[in-house]
Amino acid sequence: MRVLTTVEDVRNQVKAWKKEGLTVGLVPTMGYLHEGHASLVQRAKNENDRVVVSVFVNPTQFGPNEDLATYPRDLEHDAELLESLGVDILFHPTPEEMYPGKARTWVTVEDLTTGLCGKTRPTHFRGVCTVVSKLMNIVTPDKAYFGRKDAQQLAVIRQMVKDLNIGIDIVGCPIVREADGLAKSSRNKYLSESERQSALVLSKAVAEGKALVAAGQTCTQTIVDAMVRVIESDPTAKIDYVEAVDALTMAPVTEIKEPVLFAMAVYIGKTRLIDNFGSDEVNDAN
Ligand code: AMP
């Protein structure tokens, strides 16, 4: 595995691969890797001749009062894991390499980014779309891999790729969970032992919602209310949102006809965690 830090080195390596007719998969991450990230990498390995994983804590997707400075980092561990998975390039640029000088160009996806996480994080998706566009332009992969854990992000990126005619296949991968149900996340590191227990309300709410959908409930408010009750059973949990939206447009829906995304963000102490499920995934899960 080559660990590269410059855009130029990545471009040169990818150019050489393309001359040989090899296909390339890209997995964008912010590092502090866990089995969720590993599942994306494995899928990319299965579907491409070469795999590039970026590890970059992207400053432009953090708001002024968010956790950019304290976001967990461990490049040595990340490199070991990626090497063991057979990754070809670990791209680890500095913020200056990715954003040299003052940038005046941003990629903004409208509508899909105003609700859910966009409400409390108004510049987040602009940062995500801009950095993902840049990574796509640098690596020029055939396919790029994203987790359904960040379901709104996945929908936004699909929309961006469609609207801008970016000829890259976007592959969405299932949520990987701890044995007790908690969705794996780099931010789980922030949780104290008791908060770690409290954090189970998110996956319990997912299980409750899925059970109602499986039982034939189609009124989204009934399902959301039941999920809220599960979360509020733990006094440390503070709901940012629990919502039912159209899985493609992120617009609120009252009745399940087309696939519906049930998504939530919940503060456990100071840590903001997200989880979700799709109404169309319920049969797979049971
Ligand atoms: P992050 O490093 O948190 O920006 O995540 C990088 C990619 O890994 C994103 O596409 C995430 O959706 C995905 N990811 C993070 N956690 C999980 C998980 N538990 N299961 C599946 N994918 C995940």
mmCIF file of C-alpha atoms and ligand atoms in Angstrom, residues 27-40 54 56 61 71 145-151 153-154 157 173-178 182-187, ligand 1:
data_model
loop_
_atom_site.group_PDB
_atom_site.id
_atom_site.type_symbol
_atom_site.label_atom_id
_atom_site.label_comp_id
_atom_site.label_asym_id
_atom_site.label_seq_id
_atom_site.Cartn_x
_atom_site.Cartn_y
_atom_site.Cartn_z
ATOM 1 C CA VAL A 27 -13.757 5.087 -0.328
ATOM 2 C CA PRO A 28 -13.807 8.591 1.228
ATOM 3 C CA THR A 29 -13.421 8.642 5.036
ATOM 4 C CA MET A 30 -12.409 10.890 7.900
ATOM 5 C CA GLY A 31 -10.288 8.133 9.457
ATOM 6 C CA TYR A 32 -10.332 6.567 12.917
ATOM 7 C CA LEU A 33 -11.473 3.558 11.002
ATOM 8 C CA HIS A 34 -13.726 0.765 12.272
ATOM 9 C CA GLU A 35 -15.568 -2.229 10.786
ATOM 10 C CA GLY A 36 -18.123 0.083 9.148
ATOM 11 C CA HIS A 37 -15.394 1.645 7.048
ATOM 12 C CA ALA A 38 -13.818 -1.793 6.524
ATOM 13 C CA SER A 39 -17.065 -3.108 5.026
ATOM 14 C CA LEU A 40 -16.972 -0.325 2.399
ATOM 15 C CA SER A 54 -8.933 8.797 1.592
ATOM 16 C CA PHE A 56 -9.124 13.410 5.601
ATOM 17 C CA GLN A 61 -17.974 20.190 6.773
ATOM 18 C CA TYR A 71 -12.323 14.639 16.094
ATOM 19 C CA TYR A 145 -18.561 3.772 -1.723
ATOM 20 C CA PHE A 146 -20.654 5.351 1.036
ATOM 21 C CA GLY A 147 -22.384 3.969 4.144
ATOM 22 C CA ARG A 148 -26.139 4.074 4.653
ATOM 23 C CA LYS A 149 -25.404 5.095 8.226
ATOM 24 C CA ASP A 150 -25.169 8.616 6.747
ATOM 25 C CA ALA A 151 -28.353 8.149 4.728
ATOM 26 C CA GLN A 153 -25.325 12.210 2.853
ATOM 27 C CA LEU A 154 -25.751 9.240 0.505
ATOM 28 C CA ILE A 157 -24.244 12.614 -3.137
ATOM 29 C CA CYS A 173 -23.461 -0.066 1.868
ATOM 30 C CA PRO A 174 -25.437 -1.385 4.892
ATOM 31 C CA ILE A 175 -24.940 -0.063 8.438
ATOM 32 C CA VAL A 176 -22.444 -2.097 10.466
ATOM 33 C CA ARG A 177 -23.356 -2.344 14.167
ATOM 34 C CA GLU A 178 -21.747 -3.399 17.435
ATOM 35 C CA LEU A 182 -25.116 0.494 18.398
ATOM 36 C CA ALA A 183 -24.162 1.700 14.916
ATOM 37 C CA LYS A 184 -20.378 1.840 14.647
ATOM 38 C CA SER A 185 -19.079 5.396 14.524
ATOM 39 C CA SER A 186 -15.771 7.145 15.103
ATOM 40 C CA ARG A 187 -17.683 9.441 17.488
HETATM 41 P P1 AMP B 1 -16.754 8.955 8.175
HETATM 42 O O1 AMP B 1 -15.310 8.569 8.350
HETATM 43 O O2 AMP B 1 -17.544 8.920 9.430
HETATM 44 O O3 AMP B 1 -16.910 10.225 7.364
HETATM 45 O O4 AMP B 1 -17.395 7.811 7.285
HETATM 46 C C1 AMP B 1 -16.857 7.452 6.039
HETATM 47 C C2 AMP B 1 -17.816 6.531 5.336
HETATM 48 O O5 AMP B 1 -18.025 5.361 6.128
HETATM 49 C C3 AMP B 1 -19.194 7.177 5.112
HETATM 50 O O6 AMP B 1 -19.665 6.814 3.833
HETATM 51 C C4 AMP B 1 -20.017 6.553 6.217
HETATM 52 O O7 AMP B 1 -21.388 6.460 5.895
HETATM 53 C C5 AMP B 1 -19.412 5.167 6.300
HETATM 54 N N1 AMP B 1 -19.701 4.576 7.616
HETATM 55 C C6 AMP B 1 -19.418 5.119 8.827
HETATM 56 N N2 AMP B 1 -19.891 4.320 9.820
HETATM 57 C C7 AMP B 1 -20.489 3.273 9.211
HETATM 58 C C8 AMP B 1 -21.182 2.115 9.690
HETATM 59 N N3 AMP B 1 -21.359 1.874 10.977
HETATM 60 N N4 AMP B 1 -21.670 1.246 8.766
HETATM 61 C C9 AMP B 1 -21.509 1.485 7.442
HETATM 62 N N5 AMP B 1 -20.877 2.551 6.936
HETATM 63 C C10 AMP B 1 -20.371 3.434 7.801
#
